[in-house]
Coordinates of C-alpha atoms and ligand atoms in Angstrom, one line a residue:
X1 CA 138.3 67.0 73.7
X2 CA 140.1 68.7 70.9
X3 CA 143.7 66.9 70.7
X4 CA 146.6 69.2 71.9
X5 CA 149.0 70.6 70.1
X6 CA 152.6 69.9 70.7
X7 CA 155.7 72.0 70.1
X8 CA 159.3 70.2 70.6
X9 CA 157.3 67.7 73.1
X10 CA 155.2 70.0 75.2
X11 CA 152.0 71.7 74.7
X12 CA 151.7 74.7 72.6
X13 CA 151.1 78.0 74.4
X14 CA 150.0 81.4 71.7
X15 CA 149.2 84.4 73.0
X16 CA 146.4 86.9 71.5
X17 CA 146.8 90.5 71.7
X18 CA 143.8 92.1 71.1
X19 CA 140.0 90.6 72.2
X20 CA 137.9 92.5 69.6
X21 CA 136.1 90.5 66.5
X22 CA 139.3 89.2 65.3
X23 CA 141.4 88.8 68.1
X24 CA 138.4 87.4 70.5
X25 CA 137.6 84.4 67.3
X26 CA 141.2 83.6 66.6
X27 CA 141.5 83.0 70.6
X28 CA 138.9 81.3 71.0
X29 CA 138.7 78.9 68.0
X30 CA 142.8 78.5 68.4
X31 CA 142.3 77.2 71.9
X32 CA 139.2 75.2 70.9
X33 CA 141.3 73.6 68.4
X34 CA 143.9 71.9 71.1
X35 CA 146.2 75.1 72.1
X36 CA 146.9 76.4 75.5
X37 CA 146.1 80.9 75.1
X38 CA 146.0 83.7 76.7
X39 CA 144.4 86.8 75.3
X40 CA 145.4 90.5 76.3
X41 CA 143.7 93.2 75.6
X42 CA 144.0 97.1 77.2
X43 CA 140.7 97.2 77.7
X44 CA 140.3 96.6 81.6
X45 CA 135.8 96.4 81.3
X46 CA 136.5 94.0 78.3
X47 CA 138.7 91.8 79.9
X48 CA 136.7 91.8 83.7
X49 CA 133.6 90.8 81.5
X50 CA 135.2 88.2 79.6
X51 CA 136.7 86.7 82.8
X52 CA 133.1 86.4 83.8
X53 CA 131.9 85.1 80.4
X54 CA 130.4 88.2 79.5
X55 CA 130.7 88.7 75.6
X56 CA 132.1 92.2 74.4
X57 CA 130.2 91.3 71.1
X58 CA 127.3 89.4 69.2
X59 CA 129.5 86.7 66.9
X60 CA 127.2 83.5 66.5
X61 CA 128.6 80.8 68.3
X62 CA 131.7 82.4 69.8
X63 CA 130.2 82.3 73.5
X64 CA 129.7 78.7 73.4
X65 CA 133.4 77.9 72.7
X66 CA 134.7 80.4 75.2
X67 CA 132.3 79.0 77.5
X68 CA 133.7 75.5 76.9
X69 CA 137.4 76.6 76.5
X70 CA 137.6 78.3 79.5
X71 CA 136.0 76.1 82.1
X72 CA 139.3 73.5 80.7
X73 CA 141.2 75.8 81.1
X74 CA 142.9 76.1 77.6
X75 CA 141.7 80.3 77.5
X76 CA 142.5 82.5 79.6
X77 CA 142.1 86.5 79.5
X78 CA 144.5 89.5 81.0
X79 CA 145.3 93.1 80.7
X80 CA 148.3 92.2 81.0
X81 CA 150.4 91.8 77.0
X82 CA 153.9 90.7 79.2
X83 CA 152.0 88.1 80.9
X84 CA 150.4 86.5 78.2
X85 CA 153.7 87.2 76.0
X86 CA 155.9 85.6 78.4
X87 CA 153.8 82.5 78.4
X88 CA 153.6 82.0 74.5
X89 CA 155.6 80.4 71.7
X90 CA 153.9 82.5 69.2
X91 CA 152.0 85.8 69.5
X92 CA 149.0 86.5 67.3
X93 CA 148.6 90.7 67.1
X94 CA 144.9 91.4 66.0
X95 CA 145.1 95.2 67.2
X96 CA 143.4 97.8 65.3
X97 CA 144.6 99.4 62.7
X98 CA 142.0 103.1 62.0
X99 CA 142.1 105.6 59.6
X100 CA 144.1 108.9 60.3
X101 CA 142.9 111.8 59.4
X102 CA 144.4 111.5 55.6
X103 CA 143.3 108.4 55.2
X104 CA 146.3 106.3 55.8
X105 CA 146.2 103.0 58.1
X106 CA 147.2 104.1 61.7
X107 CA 150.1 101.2 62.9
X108 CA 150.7 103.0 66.1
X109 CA 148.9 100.2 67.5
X110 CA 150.8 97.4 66.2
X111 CA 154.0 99.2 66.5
X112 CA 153.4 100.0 70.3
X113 CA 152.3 96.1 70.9
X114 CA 155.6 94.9 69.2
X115 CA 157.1 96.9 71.2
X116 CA 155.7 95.3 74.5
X117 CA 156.5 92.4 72.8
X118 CA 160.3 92.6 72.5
X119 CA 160.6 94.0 75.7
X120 CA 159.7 90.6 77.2
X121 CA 160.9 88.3 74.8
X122 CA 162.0 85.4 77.0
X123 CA 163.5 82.7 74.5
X124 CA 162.0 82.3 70.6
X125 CA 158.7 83.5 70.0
X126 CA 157.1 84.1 66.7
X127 CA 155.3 87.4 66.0
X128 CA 152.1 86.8 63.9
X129 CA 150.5 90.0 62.6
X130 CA 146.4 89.4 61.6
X131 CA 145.7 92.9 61.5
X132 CA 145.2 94.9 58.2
X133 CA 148.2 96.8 57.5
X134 CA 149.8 98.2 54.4
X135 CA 152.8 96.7 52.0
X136 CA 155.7 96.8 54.3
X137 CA 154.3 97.0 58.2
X138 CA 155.8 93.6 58.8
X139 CA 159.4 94.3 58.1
X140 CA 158.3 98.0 59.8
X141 CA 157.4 95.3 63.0
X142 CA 160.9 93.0 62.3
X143 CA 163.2 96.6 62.6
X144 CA 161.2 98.0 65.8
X145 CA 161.4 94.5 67.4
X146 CA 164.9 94.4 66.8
X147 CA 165.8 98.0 67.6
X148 CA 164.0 97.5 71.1
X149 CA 165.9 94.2 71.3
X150 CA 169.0 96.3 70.5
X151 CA 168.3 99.0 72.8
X152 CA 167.7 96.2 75.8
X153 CA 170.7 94.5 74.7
X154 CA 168.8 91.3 74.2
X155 CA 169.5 88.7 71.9
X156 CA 166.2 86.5 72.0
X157 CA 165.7 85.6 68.5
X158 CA 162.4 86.0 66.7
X159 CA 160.7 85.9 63.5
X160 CA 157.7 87.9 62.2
X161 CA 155.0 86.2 60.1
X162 CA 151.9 88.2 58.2
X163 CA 149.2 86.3 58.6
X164 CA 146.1 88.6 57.3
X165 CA 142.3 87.6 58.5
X166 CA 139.6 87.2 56.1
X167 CA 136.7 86.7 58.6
X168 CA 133.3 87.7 58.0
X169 CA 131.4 89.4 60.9
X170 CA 128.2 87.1 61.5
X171 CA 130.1 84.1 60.3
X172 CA 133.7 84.6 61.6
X173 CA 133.9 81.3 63.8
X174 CA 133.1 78.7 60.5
X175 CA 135.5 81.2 59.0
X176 CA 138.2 80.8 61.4
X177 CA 137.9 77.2 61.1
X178 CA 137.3 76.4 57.8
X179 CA 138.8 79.5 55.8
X180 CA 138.8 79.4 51.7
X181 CA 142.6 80.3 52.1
X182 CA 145.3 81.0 55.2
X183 CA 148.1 83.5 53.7
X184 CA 151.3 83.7 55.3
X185 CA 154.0 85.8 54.7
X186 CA 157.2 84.4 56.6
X187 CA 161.3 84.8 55.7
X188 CA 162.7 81.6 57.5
X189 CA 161.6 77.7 57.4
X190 CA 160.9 77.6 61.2
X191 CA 158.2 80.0 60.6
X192 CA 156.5 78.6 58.4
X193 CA 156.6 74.9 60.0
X194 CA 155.2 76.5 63.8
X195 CA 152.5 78.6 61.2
X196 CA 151.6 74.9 59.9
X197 CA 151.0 73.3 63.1
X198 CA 148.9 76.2 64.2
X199 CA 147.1 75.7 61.4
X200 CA 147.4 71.8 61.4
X201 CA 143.4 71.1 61.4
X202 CA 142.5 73.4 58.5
X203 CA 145.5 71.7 56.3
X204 CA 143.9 68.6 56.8
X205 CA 141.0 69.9 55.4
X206 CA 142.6 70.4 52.7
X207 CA 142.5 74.1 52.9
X208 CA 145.1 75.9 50.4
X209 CA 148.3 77.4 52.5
X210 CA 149.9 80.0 50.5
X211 CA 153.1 80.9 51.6
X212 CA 154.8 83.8 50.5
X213 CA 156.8 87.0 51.2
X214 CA 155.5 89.8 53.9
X215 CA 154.5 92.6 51.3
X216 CA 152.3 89.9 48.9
X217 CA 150.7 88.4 51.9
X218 CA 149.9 92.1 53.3
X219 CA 148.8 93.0 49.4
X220 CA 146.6 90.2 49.1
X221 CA 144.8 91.3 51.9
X222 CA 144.4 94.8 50.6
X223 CA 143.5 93.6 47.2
X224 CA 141.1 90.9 48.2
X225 CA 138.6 94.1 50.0
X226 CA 139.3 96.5 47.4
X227 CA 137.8 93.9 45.1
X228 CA 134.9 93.0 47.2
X229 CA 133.7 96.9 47.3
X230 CA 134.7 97.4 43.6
X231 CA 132.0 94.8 42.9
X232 CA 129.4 96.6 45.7
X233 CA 129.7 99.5 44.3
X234 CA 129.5 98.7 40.7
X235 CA 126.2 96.7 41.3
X236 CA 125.2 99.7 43.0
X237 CA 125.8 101.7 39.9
X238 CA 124.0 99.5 37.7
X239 CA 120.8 99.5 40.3
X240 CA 120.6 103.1 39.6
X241 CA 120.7 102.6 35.8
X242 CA 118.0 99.9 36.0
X243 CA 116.0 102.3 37.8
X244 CA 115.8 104.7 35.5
X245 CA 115.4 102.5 32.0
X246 CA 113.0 100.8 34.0
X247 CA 115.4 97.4 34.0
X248 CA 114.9 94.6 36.8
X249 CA 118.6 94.6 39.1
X250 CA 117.3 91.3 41.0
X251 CA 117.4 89.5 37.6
X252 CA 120.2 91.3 36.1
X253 CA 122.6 90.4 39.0
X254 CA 121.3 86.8 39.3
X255 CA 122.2 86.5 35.4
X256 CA 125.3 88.1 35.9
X257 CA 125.9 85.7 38.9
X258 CA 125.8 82.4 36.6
X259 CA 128.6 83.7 34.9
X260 CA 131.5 81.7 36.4
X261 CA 133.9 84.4 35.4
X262 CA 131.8 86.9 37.4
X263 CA 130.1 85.0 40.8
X264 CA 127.0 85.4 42.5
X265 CA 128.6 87.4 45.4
X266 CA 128.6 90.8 46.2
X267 CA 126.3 91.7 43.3
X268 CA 123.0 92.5 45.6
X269 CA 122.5 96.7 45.2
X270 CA 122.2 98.3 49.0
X271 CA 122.7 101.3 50.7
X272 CA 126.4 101.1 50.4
X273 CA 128.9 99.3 51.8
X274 CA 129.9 100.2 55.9
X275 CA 131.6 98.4 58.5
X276 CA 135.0 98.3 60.2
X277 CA 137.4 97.1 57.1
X278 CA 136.1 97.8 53.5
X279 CA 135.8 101.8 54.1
X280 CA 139.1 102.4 55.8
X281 CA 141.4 99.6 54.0
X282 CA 140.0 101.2 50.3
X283 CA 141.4 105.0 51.7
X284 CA 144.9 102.9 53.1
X285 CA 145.1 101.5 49.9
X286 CA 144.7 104.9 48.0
X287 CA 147.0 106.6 50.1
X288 CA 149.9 103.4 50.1
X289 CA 149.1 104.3 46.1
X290 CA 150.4 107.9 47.2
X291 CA 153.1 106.5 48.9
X292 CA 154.3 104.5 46.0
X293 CA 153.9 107.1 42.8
X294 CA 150.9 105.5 41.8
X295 CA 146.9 106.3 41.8
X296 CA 144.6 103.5 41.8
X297 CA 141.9 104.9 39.9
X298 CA 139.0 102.2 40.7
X299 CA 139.6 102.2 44.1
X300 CA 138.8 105.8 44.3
X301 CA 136.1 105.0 42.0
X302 CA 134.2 102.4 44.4
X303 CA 134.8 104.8 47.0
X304 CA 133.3 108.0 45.4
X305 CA 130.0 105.8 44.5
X306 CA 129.8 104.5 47.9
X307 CA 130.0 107.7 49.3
X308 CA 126.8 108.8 46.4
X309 CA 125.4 105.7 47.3
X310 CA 124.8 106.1 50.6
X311 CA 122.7 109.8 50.1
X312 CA 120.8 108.2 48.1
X313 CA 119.0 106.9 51.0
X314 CA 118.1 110.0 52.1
X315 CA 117.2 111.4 48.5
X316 CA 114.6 108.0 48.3
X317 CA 112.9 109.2 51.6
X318 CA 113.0 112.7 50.9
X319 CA 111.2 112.0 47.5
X320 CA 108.7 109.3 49.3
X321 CA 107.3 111.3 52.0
X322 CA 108.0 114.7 50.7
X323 CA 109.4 116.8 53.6
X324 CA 111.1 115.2 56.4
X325 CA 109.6 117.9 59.0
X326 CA 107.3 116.7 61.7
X327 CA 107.4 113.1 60.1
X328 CA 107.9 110.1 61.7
X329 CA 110.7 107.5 60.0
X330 CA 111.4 103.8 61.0
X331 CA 114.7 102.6 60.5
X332 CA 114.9 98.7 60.8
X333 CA 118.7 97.6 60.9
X334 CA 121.5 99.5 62.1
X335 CA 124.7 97.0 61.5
X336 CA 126.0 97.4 58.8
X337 CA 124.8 94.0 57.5
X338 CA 123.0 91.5 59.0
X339 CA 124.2 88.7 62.2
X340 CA 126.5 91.0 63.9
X341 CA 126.0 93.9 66.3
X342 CA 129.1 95.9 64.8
X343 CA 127.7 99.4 63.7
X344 CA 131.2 100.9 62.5
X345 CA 131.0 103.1 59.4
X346 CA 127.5 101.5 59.0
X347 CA 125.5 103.5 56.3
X348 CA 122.3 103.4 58.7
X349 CA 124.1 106.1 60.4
X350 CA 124.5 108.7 57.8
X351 CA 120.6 108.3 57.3
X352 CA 119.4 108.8 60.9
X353 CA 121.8 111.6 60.9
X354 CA 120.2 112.8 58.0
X355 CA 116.8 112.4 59.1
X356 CA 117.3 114.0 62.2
X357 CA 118.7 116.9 60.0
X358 CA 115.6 117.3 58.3
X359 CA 113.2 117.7 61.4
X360 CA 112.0 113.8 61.5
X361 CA 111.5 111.9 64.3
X362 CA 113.5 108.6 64.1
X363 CA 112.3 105.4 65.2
X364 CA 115.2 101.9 64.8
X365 CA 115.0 99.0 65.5
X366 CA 117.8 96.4 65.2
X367 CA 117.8 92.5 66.4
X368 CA 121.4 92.9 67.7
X369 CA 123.0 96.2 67.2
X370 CA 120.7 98.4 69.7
X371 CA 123.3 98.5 72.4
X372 CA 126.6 99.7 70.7
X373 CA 124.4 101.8 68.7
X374 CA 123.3 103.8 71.7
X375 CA 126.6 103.7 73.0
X376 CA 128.5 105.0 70.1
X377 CA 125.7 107.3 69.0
X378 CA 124.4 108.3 72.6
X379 CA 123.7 112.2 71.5
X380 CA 121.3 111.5 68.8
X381 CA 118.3 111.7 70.0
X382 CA 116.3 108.6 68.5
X383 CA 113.2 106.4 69.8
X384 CA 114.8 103.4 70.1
X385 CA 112.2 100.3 70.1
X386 CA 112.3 96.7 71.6
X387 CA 110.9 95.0 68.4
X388 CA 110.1 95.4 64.5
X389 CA 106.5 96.1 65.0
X390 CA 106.8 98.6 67.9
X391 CA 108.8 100.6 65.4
X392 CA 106.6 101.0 62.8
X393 CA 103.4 102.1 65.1
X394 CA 102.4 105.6 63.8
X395 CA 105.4 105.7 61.0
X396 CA 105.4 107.8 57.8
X397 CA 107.9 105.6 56.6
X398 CA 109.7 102.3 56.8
X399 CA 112.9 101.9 55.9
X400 CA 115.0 98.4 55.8
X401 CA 118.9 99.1 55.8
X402 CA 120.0 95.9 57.1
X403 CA 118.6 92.4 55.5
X404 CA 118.3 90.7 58.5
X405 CA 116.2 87.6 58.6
X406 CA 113.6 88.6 60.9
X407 CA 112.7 91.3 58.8
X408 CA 111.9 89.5 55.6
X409 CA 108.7 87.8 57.3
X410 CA 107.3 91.2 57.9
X411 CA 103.5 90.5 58.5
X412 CA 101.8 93.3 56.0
X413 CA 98.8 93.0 57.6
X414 CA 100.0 94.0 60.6
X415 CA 102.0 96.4 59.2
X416 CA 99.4 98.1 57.8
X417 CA 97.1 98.7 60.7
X418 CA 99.9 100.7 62.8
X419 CA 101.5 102.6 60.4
X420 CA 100.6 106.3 59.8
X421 CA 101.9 106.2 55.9
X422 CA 102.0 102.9 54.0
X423 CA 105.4 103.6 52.8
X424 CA 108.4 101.0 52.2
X425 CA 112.0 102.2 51.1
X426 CA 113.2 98.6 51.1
X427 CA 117.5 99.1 50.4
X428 CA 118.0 95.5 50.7
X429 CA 115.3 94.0 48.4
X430 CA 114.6 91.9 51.0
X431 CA 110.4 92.2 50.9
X432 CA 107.9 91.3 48.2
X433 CA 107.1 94.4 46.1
X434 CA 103.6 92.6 45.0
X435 CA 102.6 91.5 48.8
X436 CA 103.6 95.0 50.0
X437 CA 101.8 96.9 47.1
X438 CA 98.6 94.1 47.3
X439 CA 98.7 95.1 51.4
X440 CA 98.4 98.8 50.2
X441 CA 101.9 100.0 51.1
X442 CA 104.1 102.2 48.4
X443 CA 107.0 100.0 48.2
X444 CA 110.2 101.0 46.3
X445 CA 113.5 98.9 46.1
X446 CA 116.4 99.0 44.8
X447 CA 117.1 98.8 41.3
X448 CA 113.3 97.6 40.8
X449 CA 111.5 99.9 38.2
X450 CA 111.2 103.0 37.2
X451 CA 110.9 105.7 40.2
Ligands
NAD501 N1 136.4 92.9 62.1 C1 136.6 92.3 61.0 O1 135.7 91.7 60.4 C2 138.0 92.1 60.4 C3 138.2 91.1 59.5 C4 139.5 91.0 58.9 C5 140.5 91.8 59.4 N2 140.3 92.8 60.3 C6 141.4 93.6 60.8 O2 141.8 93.1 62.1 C7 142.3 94.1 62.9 C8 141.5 94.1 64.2 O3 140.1 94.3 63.9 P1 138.9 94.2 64.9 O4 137.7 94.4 64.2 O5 139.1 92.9 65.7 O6 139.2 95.4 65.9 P2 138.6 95.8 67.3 O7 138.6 97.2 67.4 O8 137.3 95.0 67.5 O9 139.6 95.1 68.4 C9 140.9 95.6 68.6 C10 141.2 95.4 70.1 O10 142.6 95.7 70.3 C11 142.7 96.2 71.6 N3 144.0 96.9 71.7 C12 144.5 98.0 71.1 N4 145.7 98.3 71.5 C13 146.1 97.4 72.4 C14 147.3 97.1 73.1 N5 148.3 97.9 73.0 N6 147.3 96.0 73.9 C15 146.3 95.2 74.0 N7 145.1 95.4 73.3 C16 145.0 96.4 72.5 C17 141.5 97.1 71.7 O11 141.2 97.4 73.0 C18 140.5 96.3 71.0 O12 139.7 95.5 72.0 C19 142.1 95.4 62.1 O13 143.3 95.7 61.4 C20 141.0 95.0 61.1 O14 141.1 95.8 59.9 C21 139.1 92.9 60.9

């Protein structure tokens, strides 16, 4: 059993607000790691189904350690945020944080929670925000906890600490607890020393702690995506070139990835990047630029090519299978990458929407994502299927959004005998273009000669 963490003699209680991929991990991995928590989230169903072990979403791994933490007791899950704030010495706030209509990050979220939060402050806590937020939100979070405080005529004290989450979805429990960096942003020395022993086990690993002030540690955040999509969308850019000189992107990226300057990550061409963060956090960062007098010019860039990138999906099909009427198209992946069942912003969406548009018929398949799919996309009217193979019987076309593993073992052979139309729109470059063409299918990548 994981060793327990002390504070001033007694074991350490932290509370997580929020049970969603970031909140649910850090919960989890925090009471696996020797702490006593409770996670709230507002979410009655989530909560019930959690109590009973019942995951709210694929993470690999994550069910294990719930499993494990809360049969010892050391997790615990409520509806309740003044229960489980009550009961803690620090507060980890992993609420959302959307876009609004303009663009901009919606706080109300973490603004309402800190608000719960200083309305049952009972002795010191510390107020850890994980959730993306723009330049300023923590001392927005220090002045609304202290107005409340003011207004209650309490004088708990408190200090606020940004602590932004770099997780990746499919790999956010090795993540949580063996990070490349923790950032925190804090203003007093009894911050920072509770923020180490939370974080005792990954300093022993040697793991770099960066502490600095609240706007850095909530710019680095920012930055850090903005980068990562800057770098999607460029190799996207240069996929299109390559396709039209007739240029190879697998072996231009891979030569580009030696370079120690540049890295091998983030330079495989797709469909576009999706998902829950990069999309919104590039428009919060564009409008915090509006905020501030300032445009940032690339980040508008990355955005305007992801947005091209992502019809070009559609413009690939068209152009394969002529007109969309009365044909039959197979999807394979709906998450927006591979190893997690989180479909927000994912560009398989735009494409079945698309495809609909035109008068196909739309057959997906997805190892993971099927059911909050079909929940959050219940009115399009799609065939969904139970398997890879099942989804390409009597297709026009195949089309491979998500690179998940099962799909790069695609049996040709197979293949071949059930399809209507040997066609491939590989966005991933996941398959063999010389065992797909030598099986009799029209493949086209990404990036991959001429089209
Ligand atoms: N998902 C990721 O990979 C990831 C990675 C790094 C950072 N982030 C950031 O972390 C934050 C959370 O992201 P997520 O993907 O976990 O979101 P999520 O939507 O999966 O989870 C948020 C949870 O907060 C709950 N909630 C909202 N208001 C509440 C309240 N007042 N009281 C209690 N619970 C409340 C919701 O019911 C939901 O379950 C966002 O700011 C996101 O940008 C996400």
């Amino acid at each position: 059993m994981a060793q327990q963490v002390l504070l001033r003699g007694i074991i350490m209680n932290i509370s997580v607000i929020g049970a969603g991929y970031v909140g649910l991990v850090t919960a989890a991995c925090l009471a696996d790691s020797g702490f006593n928590v409770i996670c709230a989230d507002c979410d009655r169903e989530k909560i019930e189904n959690l109590k009973k072990c019942i995951m709210p979403i694929y993470e690999p791994g994550l069910e294990s350690i719930i499993k494990r933490c809360a049969d010892k007791k050391l997790l615990k899950f409520t509806t309740e945020t003044s229960e489980a704030v009550q009961f803690s010495d620090a507060v980890f706030i992993c609420v959302g944080t959307p876009e609004m209509d303009d663009g901009s990050a919606d706080i109300s979220q973490i603004l309402n929670v800190s608000r719960e939060i200083a309305q049952n402050l009972n002795g010191y806590k510390l107020i850890i925000n994980k959730s993306t937020v723009p330049a300023g939100t923590c001392r927005r979070i220090k002045a609304e906890v202290g107005n409340m405080l003011g207004r209650l005529d309490e004088e708990s004290e408190f200090d606020i600490v940004s602590n932004p989450e770099f997780l990746r979805e499919g790999r956010a429990v090795e993540d949580f607890i063996r990070p490349e960096r923790i950032i925190i942003g804090v203003e007093s020395a009894r911050a920072e020393e509770m923020m180490r022993r939370i974080y005792h086990k990954q300093i022993q690993l040697g793991i770099p702690f960066i502490s600095t002030g609240f706007e850095t540690s909530e710019m680095i955040k920012y930055a850090s995506n903005a980068f990562l999509a800057s770098k999607i969308s460029f190799i996207n850019e240069i996929a299109n070139m390559c396709e039209r000189c007739g240029a190879d992107i697998k072996i231009v990226s891979k030569a580009m990835g030696m370079d120690s300057r540049i890295g091998p990550e983030f330079l495989n061409p797709g469909p576009g990047f999706g998902g829950s963060c990069l999309p919104k956090d590039l428009k919060a960062l564009v409008c915090m630029g509006k905020y501030l007098g300032y445009t940032p010019e690339m980040v508008k860039s990355t955005i305007k090519v992801n947005d091209r990138q992502k019809k070009l999906v559609l413009r690939k099909i068209r152009k394969a299978v002529r007109r969309l009427k009365n044909k039959t198209i197979t999807v394979l992946g709906v998450s927006f990458k591979p190893e997690t069942d989180d479909v927000r912003e994912s560009p398989a969406v735009e494409v079945i929407k698309g495809l609909l548009k035109g008068g196909a018929a739309v057959k997906v398949y997805d190892p993971r994502a099927l059911p909050k799919f079909k929940k959050e996309y219940h009115s399009l009217d799609i065939d969904y299927c139970t398997g890879k193979y099942m989804a390409c019987i009597n297709s026009d076309c195949i089309v491979i959004m998500t690179e998940w593993k099962e799909f790069t073992n695609i049996d040709f052979s197979i293949l071949k005998a059930i399809v209507k139309t040997p066609v491939i729109i590989d966005m991933r470059n996941i398959l063999d273009p010389e065992q797909a063409r030598k099986a009799g299918f029209r493949y086209h990548g990404i990036g991959t000669g001429r089209t």
